């Protein structure tokens, strides 16, 4: 996957958000990468892999 990247913030030492729209990028085998504006990280609850399907 090739994605646009921004420069590193001198203040926060993190990359600047360049995403302007939500996009599902197919990775193969029914797997997708979701690029969404405004998300720097995702915090998921502790769960077993069998429980994950109930979230969708």
mmCIF file of C-alpha atoms in Angstrom:
data_model
loop_
_atom_site.group_PDB
_atom_site.id
_atom_site.type_symbol
_atom_site.label_atom_id
_atom_site.label_comp_id
_atom_site.label_asym_id
_atom_site.label_seq_id
_atom_site.Cartn_x
_atom_site.Cartn_y
_atom_site.Cartn_z
ATOM 1 C CA UNK A 1 0.000 0.000 0.000
ATOM 2 C CA UNK A 2 1.415 3.363 -1.008
ATOM 3 C CA UNK A 3 -0.065 6.248 0.967
ATOM 4 C CA UNK A 4 0.643 9.980 0.919
ATOM 5 C CA UNK A 5 2.672 11.132 3.909
ATOM 6 C CA UNK A 6 3.246 14.539 5.429
ATOM 7 C CA UNK A 7 6.248 16.028 7.152
ATOM 8 C CA UNK A 8 7.020 15.365 10.827
ATOM 9 C CA UNK A 9 5.702 17.947 13.286
ATOM 10 C CA UNK A 10 8.560 19.640 15.130
ATOM 11 C CA UNK A 11 6.322 20.209 18.159
ATOM 12 C CA UNK A 12 4.725 16.743 18.460
ATOM 13 C CA UNK A 13 7.388 14.680 16.659
ATOM 14 C CA UNK A 14 4.616 12.840 14.789
ATOM 15 C CA UNK A 15 3.546 12.718 11.171
ATOM 16 C CA UNK A 16 0.952 15.229 10.038
ATOM 17 C CA UNK A 17 -2.427 13.892 8.862
ATOM 18 C CA UNK A 18 -2.769 13.937 5.073
ATOM 19 C CA UNK A 19 -5.997 11.919 4.758
ATOM 20 C CA UNK A 20 -8.953 13.947 3.483
ATOM 21 C CA UNK A 21 -11.502 11.136 2.985
ATOM 22 C CA UNK A 22 -12.236 7.627 4.303
ATOM 23 C CA UNK A 23 -11.042 4.820 2.064
ATOM 24 C CA UNK A 24 -11.091 1.010 2.287
ATOM 25 C CA UNK A 25 -7.966 -0.403 0.662
ATOM 26 C CA UNK A 26 -8.212 -4.114 -0.279
ATOM 27 C CA UNK A 27 -5.229 -6.160 0.907
ATOM 28 C CA UNK A 28 -6.423 -9.530 -0.438
ATOM 29 C CA UNK A 29 -8.169 -12.580 1.032
ATOM 30 C CA UNK A 30 -11.153 -10.450 2.105
ATOM 31 C CA UNK A 31 -8.947 -8.191 4.249
ATOM 32 C CA UNK A 32 -9.149 -4.398 4.082
ATOM 33 C CA UNK A 33 -7.135 -1.510 5.484
ATOM 34 C CA UNK A 34 -9.318 1.470 6.441
ATOM 35 C CA UNK A 35 -7.638 4.864 6.064
ATOM 36 C CA UNK A 36 -9.708 7.471 7.894
ATOM 37 C CA UNK A 37 -9.043 11.167 8.565
ATOM 38 C CA UNK A 38 -8.479 12.230 12.142
ATOM 39 C CA UNK A 39 -7.448 8.879 13.618
ATOM 40 C CA UNK A 40 -3.906 8.782 14.978
ATOM 41 C CA UNK A 41 -4.382 5.529 16.894
ATOM 42 C CA UNK A 42 -7.022 2.953 17.696
ATOM 43 C CA UNK A 43 -7.562 1.580 21.189
ATOM 44 C CA UNK A 44 -9.384 -1.747 21.214
ATOM 45 C CA UNK A 45 -10.740 -3.515 24.281
ATOM 46 C CA UNK A 46 -9.031 -6.708 25.396
ATOM 47 C CA UNK A 47 -10.928 -9.557 23.746
ATOM 48 C CA UNK A 48 -10.482 -13.012 22.309
ATOM 49 C CA UNK A 49 -10.290 -13.286 18.514
ATOM 50 C CA UNK A 50 -13.586 -15.204 18.507
ATOM 51 C CA UNK A 51 -15.328 -12.154 20.029
ATOM 52 C CA UNK A 52 -14.136 -9.784 17.299
ATOM 53 C CA UNK A 53 -16.872 -10.784 14.826
ATOM 54 C CA UNK A 54 -19.532 -9.417 17.200
ATOM 55 C CA UNK A 55 -18.097 -5.909 16.671
ATOM 56 C CA UNK A 56 -19.124 -5.771 13.003
#
